[in-house]
Amino acid sequence: MDAKALGRRIAEARVAAGMSQAQLAAALDQADHITVSKMESGTRRVSATEMFAIAEALGKPLQWFVMDEVPAAISRRTDAGFDPDVTAHMDEAIELLADDIRSLMRKELISTVQRPESSVPSRHEDAEQVAHEARKRIGVGNEPVIDILSACEELGMYVFVGNYGESADGACVIVDGDGKSAVAATVINAEQRPGRKRVTASHELAHWLVGDAYDAHNSDSETMVKSVAIHFLIPREGAAKLWSEHPHDSPRRRAIRIAGTYRVSWTATVNQLKNIGLIDERERVSLARDLPVTSDFTAVGIPYRADLLVAPRLSPRLAAAVVRGYEDAKLTRKHALQMLRGSISDAELRPRDEAPFEVIDGDA
């Protein structure tokens, strides 16, 4: 790795840890801060032993210091503002995930997909069409997207679900391949409500689908990204069909059936019903205030479905690629477990058979 780039990483981690150069020098058993200053400026070589010690002292995984930097443009979804500590934690998580994906691509364990050619839509009709085409590509028609992580993978976005505090929702970054094809890396906060997590996953997917990895909050482009996301989760024809099948139910009960069937948060559901003309603005405001409870979903016959976005969970194909890489001796056991991020424990990862040949009874 370039010495100056490594030095910048060390300085960034030290500042984030709230340590002075003198304090880091003391942790490394150095006489004064001059050595650390030279490391950070890239004028002094950092040995492997020192790098391990620096990583431990600053509370960062060694991988974080030596990996390629991800693009600065990261899309983030949150309605609670930006908590600097939470944002830093999530940024580190997505950088590590992007680096793992890049490593798996180099080892030909996963492949890129054709990058979306569409741009950010300028009209809601165009946003709906982007969502329709995405649904068509994964073959779900107007049905609910039950396993959204598998759906995201089919469209080129790999996801890790982890715990990132109450104020975070999710983040996404594009991981470049050969320029024409790529994949996206996304982290989702497991500490949010199930319906909200699905909306977050769809929101980050929408950024990937329109080829825009940056969140411009309160901008026209962000409004269109949100439009793609909700049309992907609740398609117009599917919602209209459910609505019309129960004409004697109240608007609230019909909305509950749609929210439960498509497993989307209440606020997002009633907003979408307004978008597609099933309710008016007055009804939207009234419904938004009257949050449903579990018995409301039971009353309309919505079966209980376990929350699939629980931590730690890694996209299925991504987890499979890691396990295959370990079995094929392309990854060490330690590295594979790090990449799996707790979704498979050490005890659950079968030992690799190191024998070159299998002895079959009767061959002797």
Short mmCIF file of N, CA, C and O in Angstrom, two decimals, residues 196-306:
data_model
loop_
_atom_site.label_atom_id
_atom_site.label_comp_id
_atom_site.label_asym_id
_atom_site.label_seq_id
_atom_site.Cartn_x
_atom_site.Cartn_y
_atom_site.Cartn_z
N ARG A 196 -39.79 -0.74 8.14
CA ARG A 196 -38.88 0.37 7.82
C ARG A 196 -37.58 -0.16 7.23
O ARG A 196 -37.01 0.44 6.31
N LYS A 197 -37.10 -1.30 7.74
CA LYS A 197 -35.87 -1.88 7.20
C LYS A 197 -36.03 -2.27 5.74
O LYS A 197 -35.13 -2.08 4.92
N ARG A 198 -37.20 -2.79 5.39
CA ARG A 198 -37.45 -3.16 4.00
C ARG A 198 -37.50 -1.91 3.11
O ARG A 198 -36.99 -1.92 1.99
N VAL A 199 -38.08 -0.85 3.62
CA VAL A 199 -38.10 0.40 2.87
C VAL A 199 -36.66 0.92 2.68
O VAL A 199 -36.30 1.41 1.61
N THR A 200 -35.84 0.81 3.73
CA THR A 200 -34.45 1.24 3.63
C THR A 200 -33.70 0.44 2.58
O THR A 200 -32.96 0.99 1.75
N ALA A 201 -33.87 -0.89 2.59
CA ALA A 201 -33.20 -1.74 1.59
C ALA A 201 -33.63 -1.35 0.18
O ALA A 201 -32.81 -1.24 -0.73
N SER A 202 -34.93 -1.10 0.00
CA SER A 202 -35.44 -0.71 -1.31
C SER A 202 -34.93 0.68 -1.70
O SER A 202 -34.64 0.94 -2.88
N HIS A 203 -34.82 1.57 -0.73
CA HIS A 203 -34.31 2.92 -1.00
C HIS A 203 -32.87 2.87 -1.51
O HIS A 203 -32.52 3.53 -2.50
N GLU A 204 -32.03 2.08 -0.85
CA GLU A 204 -30.64 1.97 -1.31
C GLU A 204 -30.57 1.25 -2.65
O GLU A 204 -29.74 1.59 -3.51
N LEU A 205 -31.45 0.27 -2.86
CA LEU A 205 -31.51 -0.41 -4.16
C LEU A 205 -31.88 0.59 -5.26
O LEU A 205 -31.33 0.54 -6.37
N ALA A 206 -32.79 1.49 -4.95
CA ALA A 206 -33.21 2.49 -5.94
C ALA A 206 -32.03 3.37 -6.36
O ALA A 206 -31.89 3.71 -7.55
N HIS A 207 -31.17 3.74 -5.42
CA HIS A 207 -29.97 4.51 -5.77
C HIS A 207 -29.11 3.74 -6.77
O HIS A 207 -28.58 4.31 -7.72
N TRP A 208 -28.99 2.45 -6.53
CA TRP A 208 -28.19 1.60 -7.41
C TRP A 208 -28.86 1.48 -8.78
O TRP A 208 -28.21 1.57 -9.82
N LEU A 209 -30.17 1.31 -8.80
CA LEU A 209 -30.88 1.11 -10.06
C LEU A 209 -30.81 2.32 -10.98
O LEU A 209 -30.78 2.18 -12.20
N VAL A 210 -30.77 3.52 -10.40
CA VAL A 210 -30.71 4.72 -11.24
C VAL A 210 -29.28 5.22 -11.43
O VAL A 210 -29.06 6.29 -11.99
N GLY A 211 -28.30 4.43 -10.94
CA GLY A 211 -26.91 4.79 -11.16
C GLY A 211 -26.45 5.99 -10.37
O GLY A 211 -25.48 6.66 -10.75
N ASP A 212 -27.13 6.28 -9.25
CA ASP A 212 -26.79 7.44 -8.44
C ASP A 212 -26.55 6.99 -7.02
O ASP A 212 -27.47 6.58 -6.33
N ALA A 213 -25.29 7.04 -6.56
CA ALA A 213 -24.95 6.54 -5.23
C ALA A 213 -25.00 7.61 -4.17
O ALA A 213 -24.66 7.36 -3.02
N TYR A 214 -25.42 8.80 -4.52
CA TYR A 214 -25.36 9.88 -3.54
C TYR A 214 -26.74 10.35 -3.12
O TYR A 214 -27.63 10.51 -3.94
N ASP A 215 -26.89 10.54 -1.83
CA ASP A 215 -28.13 11.02 -1.24
C ASP A 215 -28.12 12.55 -1.18
O ASP A 215 -27.38 13.12 -0.39
N ALA A 216 -28.91 13.22 -1.97
CA ALA A 216 -29.04 14.67 -1.87
C ALA A 216 -30.36 14.95 -1.14
O ALA A 216 -31.41 15.01 -1.75
N HIS A 217 -30.29 15.04 0.17
CA HIS A 217 -31.50 15.14 0.96
C HIS A 217 -32.32 16.37 0.57
O HIS A 217 -31.79 17.45 0.33
N ASN A 218 -33.64 16.15 0.50
CA ASN A 218 -34.61 17.19 0.19
C ASN A 218 -34.49 17.71 -1.24
O ASN A 218 -35.02 18.76 -1.58
N SER A 219 -33.78 17.01 -2.09
CA SER A 219 -33.63 17.45 -3.48
C SER A 219 -34.64 16.73 -4.35
O SER A 219 -35.26 15.74 -3.96
N ASP A 220 -34.81 17.22 -5.57
CA ASP A 220 -35.72 16.57 -6.51
C ASP A 220 -35.27 15.16 -6.84
O ASP A 220 -36.09 14.25 -6.98
N SER A 221 -33.95 14.96 -6.97
CA SER A 221 -33.45 13.62 -7.30
C SER A 221 -33.75 12.63 -6.18
O SER A 221 -34.11 11.48 -6.43
N GLU A 222 -33.63 13.07 -4.93
CA GLU A 222 -33.92 12.18 -3.81
C GLU A 222 -35.41 11.82 -3.78
O GLU A 222 -35.79 10.70 -3.45
N THR A 223 -36.27 12.76 -4.13
CA THR A 223 -37.70 12.47 -4.22
C THR A 223 -37.97 11.39 -5.25
O THR A 223 -38.78 10.48 -5.03
N MET A 224 -37.27 11.44 -6.38
CA MET A 224 -37.46 10.43 -7.41
C MET A 224 -36.91 9.07 -6.98
O MET A 224 -37.49 8.03 -7.29
N VAL A 225 -35.80 9.07 -6.24
CA VAL A 225 -35.25 7.82 -5.72
C VAL A 225 -36.25 7.16 -4.77
O VAL A 225 -36.50 5.95 -4.82
N LYS A 226 -36.86 7.97 -3.91
CA LYS A 226 -37.88 7.44 -2.99
C LYS A 226 -39.07 6.90 -3.76
O LYS A 226 -39.69 5.90 -3.36
N SER A 227 -39.40 7.53 -4.87
CA SER A 227 -40.52 7.07 -5.70
C SER A 227 -40.21 5.71 -6.30
O SER A 227 -41.07 4.81 -6.31
N VAL A 228 -38.99 5.51 -6.80
CA VAL A 228 -38.59 4.21 -7.32
C VAL A 228 -38.72 3.15 -6.22
O VAL A 228 -39.25 2.05 -6.43
N ALA A 229 -38.23 3.49 -5.02
CA ALA A 229 -38.21 2.54 -3.91
C ALA A 229 -39.60 2.06 -3.53
O ALA A 229 -39.83 0.86 -3.36
N ILE A 230 -40.55 2.98 -3.38
CA ILE A 230 -41.88 2.57 -2.92
C ILE A 230 -42.64 1.84 -4.02
O ILE A 230 -43.40 0.90 -3.75
N HIS A 231 -42.43 2.21 -5.29
CA HIS A 231 -43.08 1.47 -6.39
C HIS A 231 -42.48 0.07 -6.51
O HIS A 231 -43.19 -0.86 -6.95
N PHE A 232 -41.22 -0.10 -6.15
CA PHE A 232 -40.62 -1.44 -6.16
C PHE A 232 -41.27 -2.31 -5.08
O PHE A 232 -41.54 -3.49 -5.30
N LEU A 233 -41.52 -1.74 -3.91
CA LEU A 233 -42.10 -2.51 -2.81
C LEU A 233 -43.60 -2.72 -2.97
O LEU A 233 -44.12 -3.80 -2.68
N ILE A 234 -44.33 -1.67 -3.37
CA ILE A 234 -45.78 -1.75 -3.52
C ILE A 234 -46.15 -1.34 -4.94
O ILE A 234 -46.34 -0.15 -5.23
N PRO A 235 -46.26 -2.29 -5.86
CA PRO A 235 -46.61 -1.94 -7.24
C PRO A 235 -48.07 -1.50 -7.34
O PRO A 235 -48.94 -2.00 -6.63
N ARG A 236 -48.31 -0.59 -8.24
CA ARG A 236 -49.65 -0.02 -8.40
C ARG A 236 -50.72 -1.10 -8.64
O ARG A 236 -51.76 -1.13 -7.96
N GLU A 237 -50.47 -1.99 -9.60
CA GLU A 237 -51.50 -2.98 -9.95
C GLU A 237 -51.76 -3.95 -8.81
O GLU A 237 -52.91 -4.34 -8.56
N GLY A 238 -50.72 -4.34 -8.10
CA GLY A 238 -50.90 -5.26 -6.98
C GLY A 238 -51.71 -4.62 -5.87
O GLY A 238 -52.62 -5.26 -5.29
N ALA A 239 -51.40 -3.37 -5.53
CA ALA A 239 -52.13 -2.68 -4.47
C ALA A 239 -53.57 -2.44 -4.88
O ALA A 239 -54.50 -2.63 -4.07
N ALA A 240 -53.79 -2.04 -6.12
CA ALA A 240 -55.16 -1.78 -6.59
C ALA A 240 -56.00 -3.04 -6.58
O ALA A 240 -57.20 -3.01 -6.24
N LYS A 241 -55.39 -4.17 -6.91
CA LYS A 241 -56.12 -5.44 -6.90
C LYS A 241 -56.54 -5.80 -5.48
O LYS A 241 -57.71 -6.18 -5.25
N LEU A 242 -55.64 -5.70 -4.54
CA LEU A 242 -55.98 -5.99 -3.14
C LEU A 242 -57.05 -5.04 -2.63
O LEU A 242 -57.97 -5.44 -1.90
N TRP A 243 -56.96 -3.80 -3.00
CA TRP A 243 -57.91 -2.78 -2.55
C TRP A 243 -59.32 -3.10 -3.07
O TRP A 243 -60.31 -3.03 -2.32
N SER A 244 -59.40 -3.49 -4.33
CA SER A 244 -60.71 -3.72 -4.95
C SER A 244 -61.34 -5.04 -4.51
O SER A 244 -62.56 -5.21 -4.64
N GLU A 245 -60.54 -5.98 -4.02
CA GLU A 245 -61.07 -7.29 -3.63
C GLU A 245 -61.89 -7.24 -2.35
O GLU A 245 -62.60 -8.20 -2.02
N HIS A 246 -61.81 -6.13 -1.62
CA HIS A 246 -62.52 -6.04 -0.34
C HIS A 246 -63.27 -4.71 -0.27
O HIS A 246 -62.98 -3.85 0.57
N PRO A 247 -64.27 -4.54 -1.14
CA PRO A 247 -64.96 -3.24 -1.24
C PRO A 247 -65.76 -2.85 0.00
O PRO A 247 -66.05 -1.66 0.19
N HIS A 248 -66.13 -3.83 0.84
CA HIS A 248 -66.94 -3.52 2.01
C HIS A 248 -66.10 -3.19 3.25
O HIS A 248 -66.64 -2.80 4.27
N ASP A 249 -64.79 -3.38 3.15
CA ASP A 249 -63.90 -3.02 4.26
C ASP A 249 -63.69 -1.51 4.28
O ASP A 249 -63.79 -0.84 3.24
N SER A 250 -63.34 -1.00 5.45
CA SER A 250 -63.02 0.42 5.56
C SER A 250 -61.69 0.69 4.86
O SER A 250 -60.88 -0.23 4.66
N PRO A 251 -61.44 1.96 4.46
CA PRO A 251 -60.13 2.29 3.86
C PRO A 251 -58.97 1.89 4.77
O PRO A 251 -57.93 1.43 4.28
N ARG A 252 -59.15 2.04 6.07
CA ARG A 252 -58.06 1.69 7.00
C ARG A 252 -57.77 0.20 6.94
O ARG A 252 -56.61 -0.23 6.90
N ARG A 253 -58.83 -0.62 6.95
CA ARG A 253 -58.62 -2.07 6.94
C ARG A 253 -58.01 -2.51 5.61
O ARG A 253 -57.14 -3.40 5.59
N ARG A 254 -58.42 -1.89 4.53
CA ARG A 254 -57.83 -2.25 3.23
C ARG A 254 -56.35 -1.82 3.18
O ARG A 254 -55.51 -2.54 2.62
N ALA A 255 -56.04 -0.67 3.78
CA ALA A 255 -54.65 -0.22 3.83
C ALA A 255 -53.81 -1.16 4.69
O ALA A 255 -52.65 -1.45 4.35
N ILE A 256 -54.37 -1.64 5.78
CA ILE A 256 -53.66 -2.58 6.65
C ILE A 256 -53.34 -3.87 5.89
O ILE A 256 -52.24 -4.42 6.00
N ARG A 257 -54.30 -4.33 5.09
CA ARG A 257 -54.07 -5.55 4.32
C ARG A 257 -52.91 -5.35 3.33
O ARG A 257 -52.07 -6.24 3.15
N ILE A 258 -52.85 -4.20 2.71
CA ILE A 258 -51.77 -3.92 1.76
C ILE A 258 -50.43 -3.80 2.48
O ILE A 258 -49.41 -4.36 2.04
N ALA A 259 -50.40 -3.08 3.61
CA ALA A 259 -49.16 -2.94 4.39
C ALA A 259 -48.64 -4.29 4.85
O ALA A 259 -47.44 -4.58 4.78
N GLY A 260 -49.56 -5.16 5.32
CA GLY A 260 -49.14 -6.47 5.80
C GLY A 260 -48.73 -7.41 4.70
O GLY A 260 -47.78 -8.19 4.84
N THR A 261 -49.43 -7.35 3.57
CA THR A 261 -49.10 -8.23 2.45
C THR A 261 -47.74 -7.89 1.85
O THR A 261 -46.92 -8.78 1.58
N TYR A 262 -47.49 -6.60 1.67
CA TYR A 262 -46.23 -6.17 1.06
C TYR A 262 -45.15 -5.89 2.10
O TYR A 262 -44.01 -5.57 1.74
N ARG A 263 -45.51 -5.98 3.39
CA ARG A 263 -44.57 -5.88 4.50
C ARG A 263 -43.78 -4.57 4.45
O ARG A 263 -42.56 -4.54 4.45
N VAL A 264 -44.55 -3.48 4.40
CA VAL A 264 -43.98 -2.15 4.31
C VAL A 264 -44.48 -1.32 5.48
O VAL A 264 -45.59 -1.53 5.97
N SER A 265 -43.69 -0.38 5.95
CA SER A 265 -44.07 0.46 7.08
C SER A 265 -45.39 1.19 6.80
O SER A 265 -45.74 1.46 5.65
N TRP A 266 -46.11 1.51 7.85
CA TRP A 266 -47.42 2.12 7.73
C TRP A 266 -47.36 3.47 7.00
O TRP A 266 -48.15 3.75 6.10
N THR A 267 -46.42 4.31 7.40
CA THR A 267 -46.31 5.63 6.76
C THR A 267 -46.04 5.50 5.27
O THR A 267 -46.67 6.18 4.45
N ALA A 268 -45.10 4.62 4.90
CA ALA A 268 -44.79 4.44 3.49
C ALA A 268 -45.98 3.88 2.73
O ALA A 268 -46.23 4.25 1.57
N THR A 269 -46.74 3.00 3.36
CA THR A 269 -47.91 2.40 2.71
C THR A 269 -48.98 3.45 2.40
O THR A 269 -49.46 3.54 1.27
N VAL A 270 -49.34 4.24 3.40
CA VAL A 270 -50.42 5.22 3.16
C VAL A 270 -49.96 6.30 2.18
O VAL A 270 -50.77 6.81 1.39
N ASN A 271 -48.68 6.63 2.21
CA ASN A 271 -48.17 7.58 1.21
C ASN A 271 -48.31 7.02 -0.20
O ASN A 271 -48.68 7.73 -1.14
N GLN A 272 -47.99 5.72 -0.35
CA GLN A 272 -48.10 5.11 -1.66
C GLN A 272 -49.56 5.00 -2.11
O GLN A 272 -49.86 5.19 -3.31
N LEU A 273 -50.47 4.72 -1.21
CA LEU A 273 -51.88 4.66 -1.57
C LEU A 273 -52.35 6.02 -2.09
O LEU A 273 -53.17 6.09 -3.00
N LYS A 274 -51.83 7.08 -1.51
CA LYS A 274 -52.14 8.43 -2.01
C LYS A 274 -51.49 8.63 -3.38
O LYS A 274 -52.11 9.18 -4.31
N ASN A 275 -50.23 8.19 -3.54
CA ASN A 275 -49.52 8.35 -4.81
C ASN A 275 -50.27 7.73 -5.98
O ASN A 275 -50.29 8.27 -7.09
N ILE A 276 -50.85 6.54 -5.74
CA ILE A 276 -51.49 5.81 -6.84
C ILE A 276 -52.99 6.06 -6.91
O ILE A 276 -53.70 5.40 -7.67
N GLY A 277 -53.47 7.02 -6.12
CA GLY A 277 -54.85 7.48 -6.26
C GLY A 277 -55.92 6.65 -5.57
O GLY A 277 -57.10 6.80 -5.88
N LEU A 278 -55.54 5.79 -4.63
CA LEU A 278 -56.54 4.99 -3.92
C LEU A 278 -57.16 5.74 -2.74
O LEU A 278 -58.25 5.41 -2.29
N ILE A 279 -56.45 6.74 -2.21
CA ILE A 279 -56.98 7.61 -1.16
C ILE A 279 -56.58 9.04 -1.50
O ILE A 279 -55.66 9.27 -2.30
N ASP A 280 -57.27 9.99 -0.87
CA ASP A 280 -56.91 11.39 -1.09
C ASP A 280 -56.04 11.89 0.06
O ASP A 280 -55.74 11.15 1.01
N GLU A 281 -55.64 13.13 0.00
CA GLU A 281 -54.73 13.68 0.99
C GLU A 281 -55.36 13.70 2.39
O GLU A 281 -54.68 13.41 3.38
N ARG A 282 -56.62 14.02 2.47
CA ARG A 282 -57.28 14.04 3.78
C ARG A 282 -57.26 12.64 4.42
O ARG A 282 -56.96 12.49 5.60
N GLU A 283 -57.54 11.61 3.61
CA GLU A 283 -57.52 10.24 4.12
C GLU A 283 -56.09 9.82 4.49
O GLU A 283 -55.89 9.11 5.48
N ARG A 284 -55.14 10.26 3.70
CA ARG A 284 -53.74 9.91 4.01
C ARG A 284 -53.34 10.44 5.37
O ARG A 284 -52.75 9.71 6.18
N VAL A 285 -53.64 11.70 5.64
CA VAL A 285 -53.29 12.31 6.93
C VAL A 285 -53.99 11.59 8.07
O VAL A 285 -53.39 11.28 9.11
N SER A 286 -55.27 11.27 7.90
CA SER A 286 -56.04 10.59 8.94
C SER A 286 -55.49 9.19 9.21
O SER A 286 -55.31 8.79 10.37
N LEU A 287 -55.21 8.45 8.16
CA LEU A 287 -54.69 7.09 8.32
C LEU A 287 -53.29 7.09 8.95
O LEU A 287 -52.98 6.23 9.78
N ALA A 288 -52.46 8.02 8.54
CA ALA A 288 -51.08 8.07 9.06
C ALA A 288 -51.05 8.23 10.56
O ALA A 288 -50.14 7.74 11.24
N ARG A 289 -52.07 8.90 11.12
CA ARG A 289 -52.11 9.12 12.57
C ARG A 289 -52.58 7.90 13.34
O ARG A 289 -52.34 7.79 14.54
N ASP A 290 -53.27 6.98 12.66
CA ASP A 290 -53.90 5.84 13.33
C ASP A 290 -53.09 4.57 13.07
O ASP A 290 -53.43 3.73 12.25
N LEU A 291 -51.99 4.44 13.80
CA LEU A 291 -51.06 3.33 13.58
C LEU A 291 -51.71 1.99 13.90
O LEU A 291 -52.36 1.84 14.95
N PRO A 292 -51.56 0.99 13.05
CA PRO A 292 -52.13 -0.33 13.33
C PRO A 292 -51.31 -1.09 14.37
O PRO A 292 -50.12 -0.82 14.56
N VAL A 293 -51.97 -2.05 15.04
CA VAL A 293 -51.31 -2.94 15.99
C VAL A 293 -51.43 -4.36 15.47
O VAL A 293 -52.07 -4.62 14.44
N THR A 294 -50.80 -5.30 16.16
CA THR A 294 -50.75 -6.69 15.68
C THR A 294 -52.13 -7.26 15.39
O THR A 294 -52.34 -7.94 14.37
N SER A 295 -53.09 -6.99 16.27
CA SER A 295 -54.43 -7.56 16.08
C SER A 295 -55.10 -7.05 14.80
O SER A 295 -55.94 -7.74 14.22
N ASP A 296 -54.74 -5.85 14.35
CA ASP A 296 -55.30 -5.32 13.11
C ASP A 296 -54.90 -6.20 11.92
O ASP A 296 -55.70 -6.45 11.02
N PHE A 297 -53.66 -6.65 11.91
CA PHE A 297 -53.19 -7.52 10.82
C PHE A 297 -53.82 -8.90 10.94
O PHE A 297 -54.18 -9.52 9.93
N THR A 298 -53.97 -9.39 12.17
CA THR A 298 -54.61 -10.69 12.37
C THR A 298 -56.05 -10.66 11.87
O THR A 298 -56.54 -11.62 11.26
N ALA A 299 -56.74 -9.55 12.09
CA ALA A 299 -58.15 -9.42 11.71
C ALA A 299 -58.37 -9.52 10.21
O ALA A 299 -59.44 -9.94 9.76
N VAL A 300 -57.38 -9.15 9.42
CA VAL A 300 -57.52 -9.22 7.96
C VAL A 300 -56.85 -10.47 7.38
O VAL A 300 -56.70 -10.61 6.16
N GLY A 301 -56.43 -11.38 8.27
CA GLY A 301 -55.90 -12.66 7.82
C GLY A 301 -54.48 -12.63 7.30
O GLY A 301 -54.09 -13.49 6.51
N ILE A 302 -53.69 -11.66 7.75
CA ILE A 302 -52.29 -11.60 7.33
C ILE A 302 -51.48 -12.54 8.22
O ILE A 302 -51.41 -12.35 9.44
N PRO A 303 -50.87 -13.59 7.66
CA PRO A 303 -50.11 -14.53 8.49
C PRO A 303 -48.83 -13.90 9.03
O PRO A 303 -48.26 -13.00 8.39
N TYR A 304 -48.41 -14.39 10.18
CA TYR A 304 -47.16 -13.88 10.75
C TYR A 304 -45.99 -14.37 9.90
O TYR A 304 -45.91 -15.54 9.54
N ARG A 305 -45.11 -13.45 9.58
CA ARG A 305 -43.88 -13.82 8.87
C ARG A 305 -42.70 -13.31 9.68
O ARG A 305 -42.67 -12.15 10.08
N ALA A 306 -41.74 -14.18 9.91
CA ALA A 306 -40.58 -13.80 10.70
C ALA A 306 -39.81 -12.68 9.99
O ALA A 306 -39.76 -12.62 8.76
#
